[in-house]
Short mmCIF file of N, CA, C and O in Angstrom, two decimals:
data_model
loop_
_atom_site.label_atom_id
_atom_site.label_comp_id
_atom_site.label_asym_id
_atom_site.label_seq_id
_atom_site.Cartn_x
_atom_site.Cartn_y
_atom_site.Cartn_z
N MET A 17 -11.32 12.61 0.94
CA MET A 17 -11.84 11.47 1.65
C MET A 17 -11.00 10.23 1.37
O MET A 17 -10.62 9.50 2.28
N MET A 18 -10.71 10.00 0.10
CA MET A 18 -9.91 8.83 -0.26
C MET A 18 -8.48 8.98 0.26
O MET A 18 -7.88 7.99 0.70
N ALA A 19 -7.96 10.19 0.22
CA ALA A 19 -6.59 10.41 0.70
C ALA A 19 -6.49 10.11 2.19
O ALA A 19 -5.50 9.52 2.65
N ALA A 20 -7.48 10.50 2.95
CA ALA A 20 -7.47 10.21 4.38
C ALA A 20 -7.54 8.70 4.63
O ALA A 20 -6.89 8.19 5.55
N GLY A 21 -8.30 8.01 3.83
CA GLY A 21 -8.39 6.56 3.96
C GLY A 21 -7.07 5.87 3.65
O GLY A 21 -6.65 4.93 4.34
N ILE A 22 -6.38 6.34 2.61
CA ILE A 22 -5.09 5.76 2.24
C ILE A 22 -4.06 6.04 3.32
O ILE A 22 -3.26 5.16 3.68
N VAL A 23 -4.07 7.25 3.88
CA VAL A 23 -3.15 7.58 4.97
C VAL A 23 -3.41 6.68 6.17
O VAL A 23 -2.47 6.19 6.81
N ALA A 24 -4.66 6.44 6.48
CA ALA A 24 -5.00 5.57 7.61
C ALA A 24 -4.54 4.14 7.35
O ALA A 24 -3.99 3.49 8.25
N VAL A 25 -4.75 3.64 6.14
CA VAL A 25 -4.32 2.28 5.81
C VAL A 25 -2.80 2.17 5.89
O VAL A 25 -2.26 1.19 6.42
N CYS A 26 -2.10 3.18 5.39
CA CYS A 26 -0.63 3.16 5.45
C CYS A 26 -0.13 3.20 6.89
O CYS A 26 0.82 2.50 7.23
N ALA A 27 -0.78 3.98 7.73
CA ALA A 27 -0.36 4.06 9.14
C ALA A 27 -0.60 2.73 9.84
O ALA A 27 0.26 2.25 10.60
N VAL A 28 -1.74 2.11 9.60
CA VAL A 28 -2.04 0.82 10.22
C VAL A 28 -1.05 -0.24 9.74
O VAL A 28 -0.54 -1.04 10.53
N LEU A 29 -0.75 -0.24 8.43
CA LEU A 29 0.19 -1.22 7.90
C LEU A 29 1.60 -1.00 8.44
O LEU A 29 2.33 -1.96 8.69
N LEU A 30 1.99 0.25 8.61
CA LEU A 30 3.31 0.55 9.15
C LEU A 30 3.46 -0.02 10.56
O LEU A 30 4.45 -0.69 10.88
N VAL A 31 2.47 0.21 11.39
CA VAL A 31 2.50 -0.29 12.77
C VAL A 31 2.42 -1.82 12.78
O VAL A 31 3.16 -2.49 13.50
N LEU A 32 1.54 -2.37 11.97
CA LEU A 32 1.38 -3.82 11.91
C LEU A 32 2.65 -4.50 11.41
O LEU A 32 3.07 -5.53 11.95
N ALA A 33 3.30 -3.91 10.41
CA ALA A 33 4.53 -4.49 9.88
C ALA A 33 5.66 -4.39 10.89
O ALA A 33 6.55 -5.23 10.92
N PHE A 34 5.63 -3.38 11.74
CA PHE A 34 6.66 -3.25 12.75
C PHE A 34 6.44 -4.25 13.89
O PHE A 34 7.38 -4.88 14.37
N VAL A 35 5.19 -4.43 14.29
CA VAL A 35 4.89 -5.30 15.42
C VAL A 35 4.85 -6.77 14.99
O VAL A 35 5.44 -7.63 15.67
N LEU A 36 4.19 -7.07 13.91
CA LEU A 36 4.05 -8.45 13.42
C LEU A 36 4.44 -8.51 11.94
O LEU A 36 3.57 -8.49 11.06
N PRO A 37 5.73 -8.60 11.65
CA PRO A 37 6.18 -8.50 10.25
C PRO A 37 5.59 -9.56 9.32
O PRO A 37 5.19 -9.25 8.21
N ARG A 38 5.51 -10.80 9.79
CA ARG A 38 5.01 -11.86 8.90
C ARG A 38 3.51 -11.75 8.66
O ARG A 38 3.03 -12.06 7.57
N LEU A 39 2.79 -11.33 9.68
CA LEU A 39 1.34 -11.24 9.55
C LEU A 39 0.88 -9.99 8.81
O LEU A 39 -0.30 -9.85 8.53
N SER A 40 1.80 -9.10 8.48
CA SER A 40 1.42 -7.87 7.79
C SER A 40 1.34 -8.06 6.28
O SER A 40 0.84 -7.19 5.58
N ARG A 41 1.85 -9.17 5.77
CA ARG A 41 1.85 -9.38 4.32
C ARG A 41 0.44 -9.53 3.75
O ARG A 41 0.13 -8.98 2.69
N HIS A 42 -0.40 -10.26 4.42
CA HIS A 42 -1.75 -10.52 3.90
C HIS A 42 -2.59 -9.24 3.82
O HIS A 42 -3.21 -8.98 2.77
N PRO A 43 -2.63 -8.40 4.86
CA PRO A 43 -3.38 -7.14 4.73
C PRO A 43 -2.79 -6.21 3.67
O PRO A 43 -3.53 -5.53 2.97
N GLN A 44 -1.47 -6.22 3.55
CA GLN A 44 -0.83 -5.37 2.53
C GLN A 44 -1.22 -5.84 1.13
O GLN A 44 -1.58 -5.03 0.27
N ASN A 45 -1.17 -7.14 0.89
CA ASN A 45 -1.54 -7.67 -0.42
C ASN A 45 -3.02 -7.41 -0.71
O ASN A 45 -3.38 -7.12 -1.85
N GLY A 46 -3.86 -7.51 0.31
CA GLY A 46 -5.28 -7.25 0.11
C GLY A 46 -5.55 -5.81 -0.27
O GLY A 46 -6.35 -5.52 -1.16
N ALA A 47 -4.87 -4.89 0.41
CA ALA A 47 -5.05 -3.47 0.09
C ALA A 47 -4.54 -3.16 -1.31
O ALA A 47 -5.17 -2.42 -2.07
N GLN A 48 -3.40 -3.76 -1.67
CA GLN A 48 -2.87 -3.52 -3.01
C GLN A 48 -3.76 -4.14 -4.08
O GLN A 48 -3.90 -3.59 -5.17
N ARG A 49 -4.38 -5.26 -3.78
CA ARG A 49 -5.28 -5.90 -4.74
C ARG A 49 -6.51 -5.02 -4.99
O ARG A 49 -6.94 -4.84 -6.13
N VAL A 50 -7.06 -4.44 -3.93
CA VAL A 50 -8.22 -3.56 -4.06
C VAL A 50 -7.86 -2.32 -4.86
O VAL A 50 -8.60 -1.88 -5.75
N LEU A 51 -6.70 -1.74 -4.57
CA LEU A 51 -6.27 -0.55 -5.30
C LEU A 51 -5.96 -0.87 -6.76
O LEU A 51 -6.19 -0.05 -7.64
N GLY A 52 -5.45 -2.06 -7.01
CA GLY A 52 -5.20 -2.47 -8.39
C GLY A 52 -6.49 -2.61 -9.18
O GLY A 52 -6.56 -2.26 -10.36
N THR A 53 -7.53 -3.10 -8.52
CA THR A 53 -8.84 -3.21 -9.17
C THR A 53 -9.37 -1.82 -9.51
O THR A 53 -9.92 -1.61 -10.60
N GLY A 54 -9.21 -0.88 -8.60
CA GLY A 54 -9.64 0.50 -8.88
C GLY A 54 -8.85 1.12 -10.01
O GLY A 54 -9.40 1.87 -10.83
N ALA A 55 -7.55 0.82 -10.07
CA ALA A 55 -6.72 1.36 -11.15
C ALA A 55 -7.14 0.80 -12.50
O ALA A 55 -7.18 1.52 -13.50
N ARG A 56 -7.46 -0.48 -12.52
CA ARG A 56 -7.89 -1.08 -13.79
C ARG A 56 -9.24 -0.52 -14.23
O ARG A 56 -9.46 -0.26 -15.41
N ALA A 57 -10.13 -0.31 -13.27
CA ALA A 57 -11.44 0.25 -13.61
C ALA A 57 -11.31 1.70 -14.07
O ALA A 57 -11.97 2.11 -15.03
N GLY A 58 -10.45 2.46 -13.41
CA GLY A 58 -10.26 3.85 -13.81
C GLY A 58 -9.55 3.97 -15.15
O GLY A 58 -9.77 4.92 -15.90
N GLY A 59 -8.69 3.01 -15.45
CA GLY A 59 -7.96 3.03 -16.71
C GLY A 59 -8.83 2.75 -17.92
O GLY A 59 -8.40 2.95 -19.06
N LYS A 60 -10.05 2.31 -17.71
CA LYS A 60 -10.94 2.03 -18.84
C LYS A 60 -11.60 3.28 -19.39
O LYS A 60 -12.24 3.23 -20.43
N ALA A 61 -11.43 4.39 -18.69
CA ALA A 61 -11.96 5.64 -19.23
C ALA A 61 -11.13 6.01 -20.47
O ALA A 61 -9.96 5.67 -20.57
N PRO A 62 -11.72 6.69 -21.41
CA PRO A 62 -11.02 6.96 -22.67
C PRO A 62 -9.89 7.99 -22.52
O PRO A 62 -10.03 9.00 -21.85
N GLY A 63 -8.76 7.67 -23.15
CA GLY A 63 -7.65 8.59 -23.32
C GLY A 63 -7.06 9.15 -22.04
O GLY A 63 -6.67 8.44 -21.12
N PHE A 64 -6.99 10.47 -22.02
CA PHE A 64 -6.35 11.22 -20.95
C PHE A 64 -7.03 10.96 -19.60
O PHE A 64 -6.36 10.87 -18.57
N LEU A 65 -8.34 10.85 -19.61
CA LEU A 65 -9.08 10.62 -18.36
C LEU A 65 -8.72 9.28 -17.73
O LEU A 65 -8.66 9.16 -16.50
N GLY A 66 -8.48 8.27 -18.54
CA GLY A 66 -8.10 6.97 -18.01
C GLY A 66 -6.79 7.02 -17.26
O GLY A 66 -6.63 6.39 -16.22
N ARG A 67 -5.83 7.78 -17.79
CA ARG A 67 -4.54 7.91 -17.10
C ARG A 67 -4.70 8.67 -15.81
O ARG A 67 -4.09 8.32 -14.78
N ILE A 68 -5.52 9.71 -15.80
CA ILE A 68 -5.72 10.51 -14.58
C ILE A 68 -6.44 9.69 -13.51
O ILE A 68 -6.05 9.70 -12.34
N PHE A 69 -7.49 8.97 -13.90
CA PHE A 69 -8.27 8.21 -12.92
C PHE A 69 -7.47 7.05 -12.34
O PHE A 69 -7.60 6.73 -11.16
N SER A 70 -6.63 6.41 -13.14
CA SER A 70 -5.88 5.27 -12.63
C SER A 70 -4.61 5.69 -11.88
O SER A 70 -4.10 4.91 -11.08
N LYS A 71 -4.13 6.90 -12.11
CA LYS A 71 -2.88 7.33 -11.50
C LYS A 71 -2.97 7.39 -9.97
O LYS A 71 -2.05 6.98 -9.27
N SER A 72 -4.09 7.88 -9.45
CA SER A 72 -4.20 7.98 -8.00
C SER A 72 -4.23 6.60 -7.35
O SER A 72 -3.67 6.41 -6.27
N PHE A 73 -4.82 5.63 -8.01
CA PHE A 73 -4.84 4.27 -7.46
C PHE A 73 -3.45 3.63 -7.52
O PHE A 73 -3.05 2.93 -6.60
N HIS A 74 -2.72 3.89 -8.61
CA HIS A 74 -1.36 3.34 -8.72
C HIS A 74 -0.45 3.94 -7.65
O HIS A 74 0.32 3.21 -7.01
N SER A 75 -0.52 5.24 -7.46
CA SER A 75 0.34 5.87 -6.46
C SER A 75 -0.06 5.46 -5.04
O SER A 75 0.80 5.30 -4.17
N SER A 76 -1.34 5.23 -4.81
CA SER A 76 -1.78 4.77 -3.50
C SER A 76 -1.31 3.35 -3.23
O SER A 76 -0.89 3.02 -2.12
N SER A 77 -1.34 2.50 -4.25
CA SER A 77 -0.85 1.13 -4.10
C SER A 77 0.64 1.13 -3.80
O SER A 77 1.13 0.35 -2.97
N ARG A 78 1.37 2.00 -4.46
CA ARG A 78 2.81 2.11 -4.20
C ARG A 78 3.07 2.60 -2.78
O ARG A 78 3.99 2.12 -2.11
N ALA A 79 2.25 3.53 -2.28
CA ALA A 79 2.41 4.02 -0.92
C ALA A 79 2.13 2.93 0.11
O ALA A 79 2.83 2.82 1.12
N VAL A 80 1.13 2.10 -0.15
CA VAL A 80 0.82 0.99 0.76
C VAL A 80 1.98 0.00 0.79
O VAL A 80 2.39 -0.47 1.86
N GLY A 81 2.55 -0.30 -0.35
CA GLY A 81 3.70 -1.21 -0.41
C GLY A 81 4.91 -0.66 0.31
O GLY A 81 5.60 -1.39 1.04
N ARG A 82 5.17 0.61 0.12
CA ARG A 82 6.32 1.22 0.79
C ARG A 82 6.12 1.29 2.29
O ARG A 82 7.08 1.17 3.05
N SER A 83 4.90 1.51 2.73
CA SER A 83 4.62 1.59 4.16
C SER A 83 4.87 0.25 4.83
O SER A 83 5.51 0.18 5.90
N GLY A 84 4.39 -0.82 4.24
CA GLY A 84 4.61 -2.15 4.81
C GLY A 84 6.08 -2.53 4.81
O GLY A 84 6.59 -3.06 5.80
N SER A 85 6.77 -2.25 3.72
CA SER A 85 8.18 -2.61 3.67
C SER A 85 9.01 -1.76 4.62
O SER A 85 9.99 -2.24 5.19
N ALA A 86 8.62 -0.52 4.84
CA ALA A 86 9.35 0.33 5.78
C ALA A 86 9.20 -0.17 7.21
O ALA A 86 10.17 -0.15 7.98
N GLY A 87 8.03 -0.64 7.58
CA GLY A 87 7.83 -1.20 8.91
C GLY A 87 8.65 -2.46 9.13
O GLY A 87 9.27 -2.65 10.18
N ARG A 88 8.68 -3.34 8.12
CA ARG A 88 9.48 -4.56 8.24
C ARG A 88 10.97 -4.25 8.25
O ARG A 88 11.75 -4.87 8.98
N ARG A 89 11.38 -3.28 7.47
CA ARG A 89 12.79 -2.89 7.43
C ARG A 89 13.23 -2.29 8.77
O ARG A 89 14.31 -2.60 9.27
N ALA A 90 12.37 -1.47 9.39
CA ALA A 90 12.70 -0.89 10.69
C ALA A 90 12.77 -1.98 11.75
O ALA A 90 13.62 -1.93 12.65
N ARG A 91 11.88 -2.96 11.67
CA ARG A 91 11.92 -4.07 12.64
C ARG A 91 13.20 -4.87 12.50
O ARG A 91 13.79 -5.32 13.49
N ASN A 92 13.68 -5.07 11.27
CA ASN A 92 14.91 -5.83 11.05
C ASN A 92 16.14 -5.12 11.59
O ASN A 92 17.13 -5.75 11.90
N ARG A 93 16.08 -3.81 11.71
CA ARG A 93 17.23 -3.04 12.18
C ARG A 93 17.35 -3.00 13.70
O ARG A 93 18.34 -2.52 14.21
N LEU A 94 16.34 -3.50 14.39
CA LEU A 94 16.41 -3.52 15.84
C LEU A 94 17.49 -4.48 16.32
O LEU A 94 17.71 -5.53 15.70
N PRO A 95 18.17 -4.15 17.40
CA PRO A 95 19.27 -5.01 17.85
C PRO A 95 18.84 -6.31 18.50
O PRO A 95 19.67 -7.17 18.76
N PHE A 96 17.58 -6.49 18.81
CA PHE A 96 17.16 -7.72 19.49
C PHE A 96 16.26 -8.55 18.63
O PHE A 96 15.80 -8.28 17.62
#
């Protein structure tokens, strides 16, 4: 369920960053802020469980960042 949500957010950010590069920063930062909060909350579990719980949030935040930057990078490569 969470994976499908992250894929949907990444797809929306990719399209938004391609169509409106400047306006895509705020939704990207908001999504990364929410995922960072989840990572911090998951990291409070003791020992090994804390690393496992926070890892999915960290990798999801990285995916959201890469999706937004890929859309802006593709827009910059257009000839017009």
